[in-house]
Amino acid sequence: MTTAPEAPPSLRFDVQDKTRIIHRLRRLEGQVRGLQKMVEEDRECREILTLLSGVRRALDSVGEEILEAYLARCQASPGQPQPAQVVEVVRLLRR
């Protein structure tokens, strides 16, 4: 008889963090639509690339926030670096 594998822990954001991340993702969604419109309108490549660069940075930033939350909430185990230490490393990488 085999047992089902244990489900990974769920990442639950506090209300304030969740609201902030959702707002940032919605803003990103609008920026991506803007990129699509710029391409459809044959806008200047420099403008498109500038917005694309901003979208990439913003998406990376949101991803880092989610990674920080994951490390802080889901990866605490004995004998491992403390979550606060790992979160600090991620923040240093962000700079």
Coordinates of C-alpha atoms in Angstrom, one line a residue:
M1 CA 0.0 0.0 0.0
T2 CA 1.5 3.3 -1.1
T3 CA 0.8 6.6 0.5
A4 CA 0.1 9.7 -1.4
P5 CA 2.9 12.2 -1.6
E6 CA 2.6 15.1 0.8
A7 CA 1.3 18.2 -0.8
P8 CA 3.7 21.2 -0.8
P9 CA 2.8 24.0 1.6
S10 CA 0.5 26.6 0.2
L11 CA 1.9 30.1 -0.1
R12 CA -0.5 32.4 1.7
F13 CA 0.2 36.1 1.6
D14 CA -1.1 38.5 4.2
V15 CA -3.9 40.8 2.9
Q16 CA -1.6 43.8 2.4
D17 CA 1.1 41.9 0.5
K18 CA -1.5 40.1 -1.7
T19 CA -3.2 43.4 -2.5
R20 CA 0.1 45.0 -3.5
I21 CA 1.2 42.1 -5.7
I22 CA -2.2 41.9 -7.4
H23 CA -2.1 45.6 -8.2
R24 CA 1.4 45.3 -9.6
L25 CA 0.4 42.3 -11.8
R26 CA -2.6 44.2 -13.1
R27 CA -0.4 47.2 -13.9
L28 CA 2.0 44.8 -15.7
E29 CA -1.0 43.3 -17.6
G30 CA -1.8 46.8 -18.9
Q31 CA 1.8 47.4 -19.9
V32 CA 1.9 44.2 -21.9
R33 CA -1.3 45.3 -23.7
G34 CA 0.4 48.6 -24.4
L35 CA 3.3 46.7 -25.9
Q36 CA 0.9 44.8 -28.2
K37 CA -0.8 48.0 -29.2
M38 CA 2.5 49.7 -30.0
V39 CA 3.5 46.8 -32.2
E40 CA 0.1 46.8 -34.0
E41 CA 0.5 50.6 -34.6
D42 CA 4.1 50.1 -35.9
R43 CA 5.5 52.4 -33.3
E44 CA 9.2 53.2 -33.2
C45 CA 11.4 50.2 -32.1
R46 CA 13.2 52.3 -29.5
E47 CA 9.8 53.1 -27.7
I48 CA 8.8 49.4 -27.8
L49 CA 12.1 48.2 -26.5
T50 CA 12.1 50.8 -23.7
L51 CA 8.6 49.7 -22.5
L52 CA 9.6 46.0 -22.9
S53 CA 12.7 46.6 -20.7
G54 CA 10.4 48.2 -18.0
V55 CA 8.0 45.3 -18.2
R56 CA 10.8 42.8 -17.7
R57 CA 12.2 44.6 -14.7
A58 CA 8.7 45.0 -13.2
L59 CA 8.0 41.3 -13.7
D60 CA 11.3 40.3 -12.2
S61 CA 10.6 42.5 -9.2
V62 CA 7.2 40.9 -8.6
G63 CA 8.8 37.5 -9.0
E64 CA 11.4 38.3 -6.4
E65 CA 8.6 39.4 -4.0
I66 CA 6.8 36.1 -4.4
L67 CA 10.1 34.3 -4.0
E68 CA 10.8 36.2 -0.8
A69 CA 7.4 35.2 0.6
Y70 CA 7.9 31.6 -0.4
L71 CA 11.3 31.5 1.3
A72 CA 10.0 33.2 4.4
R73 CA 6.8 31.2 4.8
C74 CA 7.5 27.8 3.3
Q75 CA 11.1 26.9 3.7
A76 CA 11.7 27.1 7.4
S77 CA 13.3 23.8 8.6
P78 CA 15.8 22.9 11.3
G79 CA 19.4 22.9 10.3
Q80 CA 18.8 25.2 7.3
P81 CA 19.5 28.9 7.1
Q82 CA 16.9 31.0 8.8
P83 CA 14.2 32.4 6.5
A84 CA 15.1 35.9 7.4
Q85 CA 18.7 35.3 6.3
V86 CA 17.6 33.8 2.9
V87 CA 15.2 36.7 2.4
E88 CA 18.0 39.2 3.0
V89 CA 20.2 37.5 0.4
V90 CA 17.3 37.8 -2.1
R91 CA 17.0 41.4 -1.3
L92 CA 20.7 42.0 -1.8
L93 CA 20.5 40.3 -5.2
R94 CA 17.7 42.6 -6.1
R95 CA 19.9 45.7 -5.9

